[in-house]
């Protein structure tokens, strides 16, 4: 590229081909090789930023460890990581030494929750170390990046929010890594609140990926996990749930705020009407759902447990024939019902049958084209 404007063209090309790909905990634990191969593939034509969660189950174990200080739990957490570190040749000793010393000095922190967040940070920090080491073994220049250095956050410990302005200033660090042709492997879920480690709420790695995607002007953010995408209801509870190919930003925002587990509730806002979000399965690199301005128009049933009852919300279907549970809220495109907790699975299936199975049964794939 020696022609006039060559450098500029190159910069523009690179800017527009940035992609953020986030791997959930099972991808790092069970489909590690497929995750690595996917990054290899993407980097052929893109500047890739990887965001990782802690290994599957590790955050729960660290949470329990922060409460009990149980030595056996500590050893179990170490064992889970050493299974992989042995394979990739990573040295994790300093992490475990630091964790040990934190566990012995909870009083050093201004509050119990600040202490807990520091303990939780090890899940993502070790995961990023393992992932980048594995990439390096493949000859790829990858560097672990502790989000503590790039994500400024505020709010409650355990449920921090990203300060976009403050964090944008720190994106230089990622920019530099990308300019060197290297792959940053960033810890999801974590931020920095006035020099203390803070977590962004359970499932918060999605949010990290979205925030970074927005700040770097990525062409897309991909969230890869062990499910194919977003379904008409939680596929673990409703067997006939259907994968939704296209979801609009508005639908995804509403669904995640009303309790849908597939996406952390603050993920959509930074991307809204600007950057497409892809959800897919790391195994076989399956792409299941695209969140953009296009909608399949499918009804979507989400739920969350409240203190005593459960709330079931139906998006894209505000009238549900023959179903009578008390309505707790209503929006332009959704209605939320209150049900007994022990009835939840039955009710989800009942509503699904009426609004999805029967509602969509007469349609064929032309339904997919409805919103286009
Ligand atoms: N590891 C954290 C959690 O389990 C964050 C995430 O997975 O997104 O909640
Ligand atoms: Mg998640």
CSV table of C-alpha atoms and ligand atoms in Angstrom, one decimal:
chain,number,residue,atom,x,y,z
A,1,UNK,CA,0.0,0.0,0.0
A,2,UNK,CA,2.3,2.8,-1.2
A,3,UNK,CA,-0.4,4.8,-2.9
A,4,UNK,CA,-1.4,8.1,-1.5
A,5,UNK,CA,-3.5,7.7,1.6
A,6,UNK,CA,-2.3,4.2,1.9
A,7,UNK,CA,-1.7,4.4,5.6
A,8,UNK,CA,-5.0,6.1,6.2
A,9,UNK,CA,-6.8,3.4,4.2
A,10,UNK,CA,-5.0,0.8,6.3
A,11,UNK,CA,-6.1,2.4,9.5
A,12,UNK,CA,-9.7,2.8,8.3
A,13,UNK,CA,-9.7,-0.9,7.2
A,14,UNK,CA,-8.4,-2.0,10.6
A,15,UNK,CA,-10.9,0.2,12.5
A,16,UNK,CA,-13.8,-1.1,10.7
A,17,UNK,CA,-12.7,-4.7,11.1
A,18,UNK,CA,-12.5,-4.9,14.8
A,19,UNK,CA,-14.5,-7.6,16.4
A,20,UNK,CA,-14.9,-8.5,20.1
A,21,UNK,CA,-15.5,-12.1,20.9
A,22,UNK,CA,-16.5,-13.2,24.4
A,23,UNK,CA,-16.2,-16.8,25.6
A,24,UNK,CA,-18.3,-18.0,28.5
A,25,UNK,CA,-17.0,-20.3,31.2
A,26,UNK,CA,-17.9,-23.6,29.6
A,27,UNK,CA,-16.0,-22.5,26.4
A,28,UNK,CA,-12.9,-22.0,28.4
A,29,UNK,CA,-13.3,-25.3,30.2
A,30,UNK,CA,-15.0,-27.7,27.8
A,31,UNK,CA,-14.6,-26.3,24.3
A,32,UNK,CA,-11.2,-24.6,24.7
A,33,UNK,CA,-9.7,-25.8,21.4
A,34,UNK,CA,-12.7,-24.7,19.4
A,35,UNK,CA,-12.6,-21.3,21.1
A,36,UNK,CA,-8.9,-21.0,20.2
A,37,UNK,CA,-9.5,-22.1,16.6
A,38,UNK,CA,-12.3,-19.6,16.2
A,39,UNK,CA,-10.0,-16.7,17.3
A,40,UNK,CA,-7.4,-18.0,14.9
A,41,UNK,CA,-10.0,-17.9,12.1
A,42,UNK,CA,-11.3,-14.5,13.0
A,43,UNK,CA,-7.9,-12.9,13.1
A,44,UNK,CA,-7.3,-13.7,9.5
A,45,UNK,CA,-9.6,-10.8,8.5
A,46,UNK,CA,-10.1,-8.9,11.7
A,47,UNK,CA,-8.5,-7.2,14.7
A,48,UNK,CA,-9.8,-9.4,17.5
A,49,UNK,CA,-10.3,-8.6,21.1
A,50,UNK,CA,-11.1,-11.6,23.3
A,51,UNK,CA,-13.1,-11.3,26.5
A,52,UNK,CA,-13.2,-14.3,28.9
A,53,UNK,CA,-15.4,-15.4,31.8
A,54,UNK,CA,-14.1,-17.5,34.6
A,55,UNK,CA,-14.0,-21.2,34.0
A,56,UNK,CA,-17.4,-22.9,34.4
A,57,UNK,CA,-18.4,-23.1,38.1
A,58,UNK,CA,-15.4,-21.2,39.4
A,59,UNK,CA,-17.2,-17.9,40.3
A,60,UNK,CA,-19.7,-19.9,42.5
A,61,UNK,CA,-16.8,-21.7,44.2
A,62,UNK,CA,-14.8,-18.4,44.7
A,63,UNK,CA,-18.0,-16.9,46.2
A,64,UNK,CA,-18.3,-19.8,48.6
A,65,UNK,CA,-14.6,-19.6,49.4
A,66,UNK,CA,-14.9,-15.9,50.2
A,67,UNK,CA,-17.5,-16.8,52.8
A,68,UNK,CA,-15.9,-19.9,54.4
A,69,UNK,CA,-12.2,-19.7,53.6
A,70,UNK,CA,-12.5,-23.5,53.3
A,71,UNK,CA,-9.1,-25.0,52.5
A,72,UNK,CA,-10.6,-27.9,50.4
A,73,UNK,CA,-12.4,-25.4,48.2
A,74,UNK,CA,-9.2,-23.5,47.7
A,75,UNK,CA,-7.5,-26.7,46.6
A,76,UNK,CA,-10.4,-27.6,44.3
A,77,UNK,CA,-10.3,-24.2,42.6
A,78,UNK,CA,-6.5,-24.7,42.1
A,79,UNK,CA,-7.1,-28.2,40.7
A,80,UNK,CA,-9.7,-27.0,38.1
A,81,UNK,CA,-7.2,-24.5,36.8
A,82,UNK,CA,-4.1,-26.7,36.9
A,83,UNK,CA,-5.8,-29.2,34.7
A,84,UNK,CA,-5.5,-26.6,31.9
A,85,UNK,CA,-2.3,-24.9,33.1
A,86,UNK,CA,-0.5,-28.1,32.8
A,87,UNK,CA,-1.5,-28.5,29.2
A,88,UNK,CA,-0.7,-24.9,28.2
A,89,UNK,CA,2.4,-24.5,30.4
A,90,UNK,CA,1.1,-21.5,32.4
A,91,UNK,CA,2.5,-20.6,35.8
A,92,UNK,CA,-0.4,-19.7,38.1
A,93,UNK,CA,1.5,-19.8,41.4
A,94,UNK,CA,1.5,-16.0,41.9
A,95,UNK,CA,-2.3,-15.9,41.6
A,96,UNK,CA,-2.8,-18.5,44.2
A,97,UNK,CA,-0.3,-16.9,46.5
A,98,UNK,CA,-2.1,-13.6,46.2
A,99,UNK,CA,-5.5,-15.2,46.7
A,100,UNK,CA,-4.2,-16.9,49.8
A,101,UNK,CA,-3.0,-13.7,51.3
A,102,UNK,CA,-6.3,-11.9,50.5
A,103,UNK,CA,-8.2,-14.7,52.2
A,104,UNK,CA,-6.0,-14.2,55.3
A,105,UNK,CA,-6.6,-10.4,55.4
A,106,UNK,CA,-10.2,-9.6,54.7
A,107,UNK,CA,-9.9,-6.7,57.2
A,108,UNK,CA,-7.6,-4.9,54.8
A,109,UNK,CA,-10.7,-4.0,52.7
A,110,UNK,CA,-13.1,-1.2,53.4
A,111,UNK,CA,-16.1,-3.6,53.3
A,112,UNK,CA,-17.0,-7.2,53.1
A,113,UNK,CA,-18.3,-6.8,49.6
A,114,UNK,CA,-15.1,-5.1,48.3
A,115,UNK,CA,-13.2,-8.1,49.7
A,116,UNK,CA,-15.6,-10.6,48.0
A,117,UNK,CA,-15.1,-8.8,44.7
A,118,UNK,CA,-11.4,-9.0,44.9
A,119,UNK,CA,-11.7,-12.8,45.6
A,120,UNK,CA,-14.0,-13.2,42.7
A,121,UNK,CA,-11.6,-11.4,40.3
A,122,UNK,CA,-9.2,-14.4,40.3
A,123,UNK,CA,-11.7,-16.5,38.2
A,124,UNK,CA,-11.4,-14.1,35.2
A,125,UNK,CA,-7.8,-13.2,35.8
A,126,UNK,CA,-6.6,-16.8,35.7
A,127,UNK,CA,-8.9,-17.6,32.8
A,128,UNK,CA,-7.4,-14.7,30.7
A,129,UNK,CA,-3.9,-15.9,31.6
A,130,UNK,CA,-4.7,-19.5,30.5
A,131,UNK,CA,-6.4,-18.4,27.3
A,132,UNK,CA,-3.5,-16.1,26.2
A,133,UNK,CA,-0.9,-18.7,27.1
A,134,UNK,CA,-2.8,-21.2,24.9
A,135,UNK,CA,-2.8,-18.7,22.1
A,136,UNK,CA,0.9,-18.1,22.5
A,137,UNK,CA,1.5,-21.8,22.3
A,138,UNK,CA,-0.1,-21.7,18.8
A,139,UNK,CA,2.3,-18.9,17.8
A,140,UNK,CA,-0.2,-16.1,18.2
A,141,UNK,CA,0.9,-13.0,20.1
A,142,UNK,CA,-1.8,-12.7,22.7
A,143,UNK,CA,-1.6,-10.7,26.0
A,144,UNK,CA,-3.8,-11.1,29.1
A,145,UNK,CA,-5.3,-7.7,30.0
A,146,UNK,CA,-6.7,-7.2,33.5
A,147,UNK,CA,-9.8,-5.1,33.1
A,148,UNK,CA,-8.8,-3.4,36.3
A,149,UNK,CA,-6.6,-1.3,34.1
A,150,UNK,CA,-9.1,-0.4,31.5
A,151,UNK,CA,-12.7,-0.5,32.9
A,152,UNK,CA,-13.5,2.3,35.3
A,153,UNK,CA,-16.6,1.5,37.3
A,154,UNK,CA,-18.9,2.9,40.0
A,155,UNK,CA,-21.9,1.8,42.0
A,156,UNK,CA,-22.3,-1.1,44.4
A,157,UNK,CA,-19.7,-3.8,44.8
A,158,UNK,CA,-21.1,-6.9,43.3
A,159,UNK,CA,-23.1,-4.9,40.8
A,160,UNK,CA,-20.8,-2.2,39.4
A,161,UNK,CA,-21.6,-0.1,36.4
A,162,UNK,CA,-19.1,1.0,33.7
A,163,UNK,CA,-18.1,4.7,33.6
A,164,UNK,CA,-17.9,5.0,29.8
A,165,UNK,CA,-16.2,8.3,29.8
A,166,UNK,CA,-13.5,7.3,32.2
A,167,UNK,CA,-13.0,3.9,30.5
A,168,UNK,CA,-12.8,5.4,27.0
A,169,UNK,CA,-9.6,7.3,28.1
A,170,UNK,CA,-8.1,4.0,29.1
A,171,UNK,CA,-8.9,2.2,25.8
A,172,UNK,CA,-5.5,3.4,24.6
A,173,UNK,CA,-4.0,0.3,26.2
A,174,UNK,CA,-6.1,-1.9,24.0
A,175,UNK,CA,-5.5,0.3,21.0
A,176,UNK,CA,-1.8,-0.1,21.4
A,177,UNK,CA,-2.0,-3.9,21.7
A,178,UNK,CA,-4.1,-4.1,18.6
A,179,UNK,CA,-1.8,-1.8,16.7
A,180,UNK,CA,1.1,-4.1,17.4
A,181,UNK,CA,-1.0,-6.9,15.8
A,182,UNK,CA,-1.5,-8.7,19.1
A,183,UNK,CA,-4.6,-10.1,20.6
A,184,UNK,CA,-5.7,-8.7,24.0
A,185,UNK,CA,-7.5,-11.3,26.1
A,186,UNK,CA,-9.5,-9.2,28.6
A,187,UNK,CA,-11.0,-10.3,31.8
A,188,UNK,CA,-14.8,-10.0,31.7
A,189,UNK,CA,-16.9,-9.1,34.7
A,190,UNK,CA,-14.3,-6.8,36.4
A,191,UNK,CA,-13.6,-3.2,36.9
A,192,UNK,CA,-11.8,-0.6,38.9
A,193,UNK,CA,-13.7,1.5,41.5
A,194,UNK,CA,-11.3,4.1,42.9
A,195,UNK,CA,-8.4,1.6,43.0
A,196,UNK,CA,-10.5,-1.3,44.3
A,197,UNK,CA,-11.6,-4.3,42.3
A,198,UNK,CA,-15.3,-4.4,41.6
A,199,UNK,CA,-17.5,-6.9,39.8
A,200,UNK,CA,-20.2,-6.0,37.3
A,201,UNK,CA,-23.0,-8.3,38.4
A,202,UNK,CA,-23.3,-12.1,37.7
A,203,UNK,CA,-23.0,-12.8,34.0
A,204,UNK,CA,-21.2,-9.5,33.7
A,205,UNK,CA,-18.7,-10.6,31.1
A,206,UNK,CA,-21.3,-10.0,28.4
A,207,UNK,CA,-21.5,-6.4,29.6
A,208,UNK,CA,-17.7,-6.0,29.4
A,209,UNK,CA,-17.7,-7.3,25.8
A,210,UNK,CA,-20.4,-4.8,24.8
A,211,UNK,CA,-18.7,-1.9,26.5
A,212,UNK,CA,-15.4,-2.6,24.8
A,213,UNK,CA,-17.1,-3.2,21.5
A,214,UNK,CA,-18.8,0.2,21.8
A,215,UNK,CA,-15.6,2.0,22.8
A,216,UNK,CA,-13.5,0.5,20.1
A,217,UNK,CA,-16.3,0.9,17.5
A,218,UNK,CA,-16.3,-2.8,16.6
A,219,UNK,CA,-18.1,-4.1,13.6
A,220,UNK,CA,-19.7,-6.7,15.8
A,221,UNK,CA,-19.6,-8.3,19.3
A,222,UNK,CA,-20.0,-12.0,19.5
A,223,UNK,CA,-21.0,-13.8,22.7
A,224,UNK,CA,-20.0,-17.5,22.5
A,225,UNK,CA,-21.2,-20.0,25.0
A,226,UNK,CA,-22.6,-23.5,25.3
A,227,UNK,CA,-26.1,-22.6,24.1
A,228,UNK,CA,-26.9,-21.7,20.5
A,229,UNK,CA,-28.5,-18.3,21.1
A,230,UNK,CA,-31.7,-16.8,22.4
A,231,UNK,CA,-34.7,-19.0,22.5
A,232,UNK,CA,-38.4,-18.3,22.8
A,233,UNK,CA,-38.1,-19.5,26.4
A,234,UNK,CA,-35.3,-21.0,28.6
A,235,UNK,CA,-34.6,-24.2,26.7
A,236,UNK,CA,-33.6,-26.0,29.9
A,237,UNK,CA,-37.1,-25.6,31.2
A,238,UNK,CA,-39.2,-25.6,28.0
A,239,UNK,CA,-38.3,-28.4,25.7
A,240,UNK,CA,-40.1,-27.1,22.7
A,241,UNK,CA,-38.4,-23.7,22.9
A,242,UNK,CA,-37.3,-22.4,19.5
A,243,UNK,CA,-34.1,-20.5,18.6
A,244,UNK,CA,-34.8,-16.9,17.5
A,245,UNK,CA,-32.7,-16.0,14.5
A,246,UNK,CA,-33.2,-12.2,14.6
A,247,UNK,CA,-33.9,-10.1,17.6
A,248,UNK,CA,-34.2,-6.4,17.6
A,249,UNK,CA,-32.2,-4.2,20.0
A,250,UNK,CA,-35.4,-3.2,21.7
A,251,UNK,CA,-36.6,-6.8,22.2
A,252,UNK,CA,-33.2,-7.9,23.5
A,253,UNK,CA,-33.1,-5.0,25.9
A,254,UNK,CA,-36.6,-5.7,27.2
A,255,UNK,CA,-35.9,-9.4,27.6
A,256,UNK,CA,-32.6,-9.0,29.4
A,257,UNK,CA,-34.1,-6.4,31.8
A,258,UNK,CA,-37.0,-8.7,32.5
A,259,UNK,CA,-34.8,-11.6,33.6
A,260,UNK,CA,-33.6,-13.5,30.5
A,261,UNK,CA,-30.4,-15.3,31.5
A,262,UNK,CA,-28.8,-15.5,28.1
A,263,UNK,CA,-27.7,-11.8,28.3
A,264,UNK,CA,-26.6,-9.7,31.2
A,265,UNK,CA,-29.1,-6.9,31.6
A,266,UNK,CA,-26.7,-4.0,30.8
A,267,UNK,CA,-25.3,-5.6,27.6
A,268,UNK,CA,-27.6,-4.0,25.0
A,269,UNK,CA,-27.4,-0.3,26.0
A,270,UNK,CA,-23.9,0.4,24.8
A,271,UNK,CA,-24.5,-1.4,21.5
A,272,UNK,CA,-28.0,0.0,20.9
A,273,UNK,CA,-28.9,0.8,17.3
A,274,UNK,CA,-25.2,0.8,16.4
A,275,UNK,CA,-23.3,-2.4,16.8
A,276,UNK,CA,-24.7,-5.9,16.0
A,277,UNK,CA,-24.5,-8.6,18.6
A,278,UNK,CA,-24.2,-12.2,17.7
A,279,UNK,CA,-24.9,-15.0,20.1
A,280,UNK,CA,-23.6,-18.4,19.2
A,281,UNK,CA,-22.3,-21.8,20.4
A,282,UNK,CA,-18.5,-22.3,20.6
A,283,UNK,CA,-18.9,-25.9,19.7
A,284,UNK,CA,-19.0,-26.1,15.9
A,285,UNK,CA,-18.9,-22.2,15.9
A,286,UNK,CA,-22.7,-22.2,15.5
A,287,UNK,CA,-24.2,-18.8,15.2
A,288,UNK,CA,-27.7,-18.7,16.6
A,289,UNK,CA,-29.1,-15.2,17.1
A,290,UNK,CA,-28.3,-11.9,15.6
A,291,UNK,CA,-29.4,-8.8,17.6
A,292,UNK,CA,-29.7,-5.9,15.3
A,293,UNK,CA,-32.4,-3.7,13.9
A,294,UNK,CA,-34.1,-6.7,12.3
A,295,UNK,CA,-36.6,-8.8,14.2
A,296,UNK,CA,-38.1,-12.2,13.6
A,297,UNK,CA,-41.1,-11.0,15.5
A,298,UNK,CA,-41.2,-14.2,17.5
A,299,UNK,CA,-42.9,-14.1,20.9
A,300,UNK,CA,-40.3,-14.4,23.7
A,301,UNK,CA,-41.0,-15.7,27.2
A,302,UNK,CA,-38.6,-14.8,30.0
A,303,UNK,CA,-38.9,-15.3,33.7
A,304,UNK,CA,-37.2,-14.4,37.0
A,305,UNK,CA,-37.7,-15.4,40.6
A,306,UNK,CA,-38.9,-12.8,43.0
A,307,UNK,CA,-38.8,-13.2,46.8
A,308,UNK,CA,-41.9,-15.2,47.1
A,309,UNK,CA,-43.3,-15.6,43.7
A,310,UNK,CA,-42.0,-15.8,40.1
A,311,UNK,CA,-42.6,-13.3,37.3
A,312,UNK,CA,-43.2,-14.5,33.7
A,313,UNK,CA,-43.0,-11.9,31.0
A,314,UNK,CA,-44.1,-12.3,27.4
A,315,UNK,CA,-42.6,-10.1,24.8
A,316,UNK,CA,-44.3,-9.5,21.5
A,317,UNK,CA,-47.7,-10.9,22.7
A,318,UNK,CA,-49.7,-8.8,25.0
A,319,UNK,CA,-52.9,-10.8,24.8
A,320,UNK,CA,-52.7,-14.4,25.7
A,321,UNK,CA,-55.9,-16.3,25.0
A,322,UNK,CA,-57.1,-18.5,27.9
A,323,UNK,CA,-54.3,-17.7,30.3
A,324,UNK,CA,-55.3,-15.9,33.5
A,325,UNK,CA,-52.6,-15.0,35.9
A,326,UNK,CA,-52.4,-11.6,37.6
A,327,UNK,CA,-50.7,-9.0,35.4
A,328,UNK,CA,-48.0,-7.1,37.3
A,329,UNK,CA,-46.7,-4.8,34.6
A,330,UNK,CA,-47.3,-4.0,31.0
A,331,UNK,CA,-45.3,-2.2,28.4
A,332,UNK,CA,-45.8,-1.4,24.7
A,333,UNK,CA,-44.5,-4.8,23.7
A,334,UNK,CA,-44.7,-7.0,26.8
A,335,UNK,CA,-46.9,-8.1,29.7
A,336,UNK,CA,-45.6,-9.6,33.0
A,337,UNK,CA,-47.6,-12.1,35.0
A,338,UNK,CA,-47.2,-13.3,38.6
A,339,UNK,CA,-47.1,-17.0,39.3
A,340,UNK,CA,-46.3,-19.3,42.2
A,341,UNK,CA,-42.6,-20.4,42.2
A,342,UNK,CA,-43.4,-24.1,42.3
A,343,UNK,CA,-45.7,-23.6,39.3
A,344,UNK,CA,-43.1,-21.8,37.2
A,345,UNK,CA,-42.0,-24.6,34.9
A,346,UNK,CA,-45.6,-25.8,34.3
A,347,UNK,CA,-46.7,-22.2,33.6
A,348,UNK,CA,-43.8,-21.5,31.2
A,349,UNK,CA,-44.7,-24.6,29.2
A,350,UNK,CA,-48.4,-23.7,29.2
A,351,UNK,CA,-47.8,-20.2,28.0
A,352,UNK,CA,-45.2,-21.4,25.5
A,353,UNK,CA,-47.7,-23.8,24.0
A,354,UNK,CA,-50.3,-21.1,23.5
A,355,UNK,CA,-48.2,-18.2,22.2
A,356,UNK,CA,-45.3,-20.0,20.5
A,357,UNK,CA,-46.2,-23.6,19.6
A,358,UNK,CA,-49.8,-22.8,18.5
A,359,UNK,CA,-49.1,-19.2,17.6
A,360,UNK,CA,-46.3,-20.1,15.2
A,361,UNK,CA,-47.4,-23.5,14.0
A,362,UNK,CA,-49.2,-22.2,11.0
A,363,UNK,CA,-46.2,-20.2,9.9
A,364,UNK,CA,-43.2,-21.5,8.0
A,365,UNK,CA,-39.9,-19.8,7.6
A,366,UNK,CA,-41.5,-16.8,6.0
A,367,UNK,CA,-42.0,-15.8,9.6
A,368,UNK,CA,-38.3,-15.2,9.7
A,369,UNK,CA,-38.7,-12.6,7.0
A,370,UNK,CA,-41.5,-10.8,8.8
A,371,UNK,CA,-39.5,-8.0,10.3
A,372,UNK,CA,-37.2,-7.4,7.4
B,1,LIG,N1,-17.8,-15.4,36.0
B,1,LIG,C1,-18.9,-14.4,36.2
B,1,LIG,C2,-20.2,-15.2,36.6
B,1,LIG,O1,-20.2,-16.4,36.8
B,1,LIG,C3,-19.2,-13.5,35.1
B,1,LIG,C4,-19.6,-14.2,33.8
B,1,LIG,O2,-19.6,-15.4,33.7
B,1,LIG,O3,-20.0,-13.5,32.9
B,1,LIG,O4,-21.2,-14.5,36.9
B,2,LIG,MG1,-23.9,-15.5,30.8
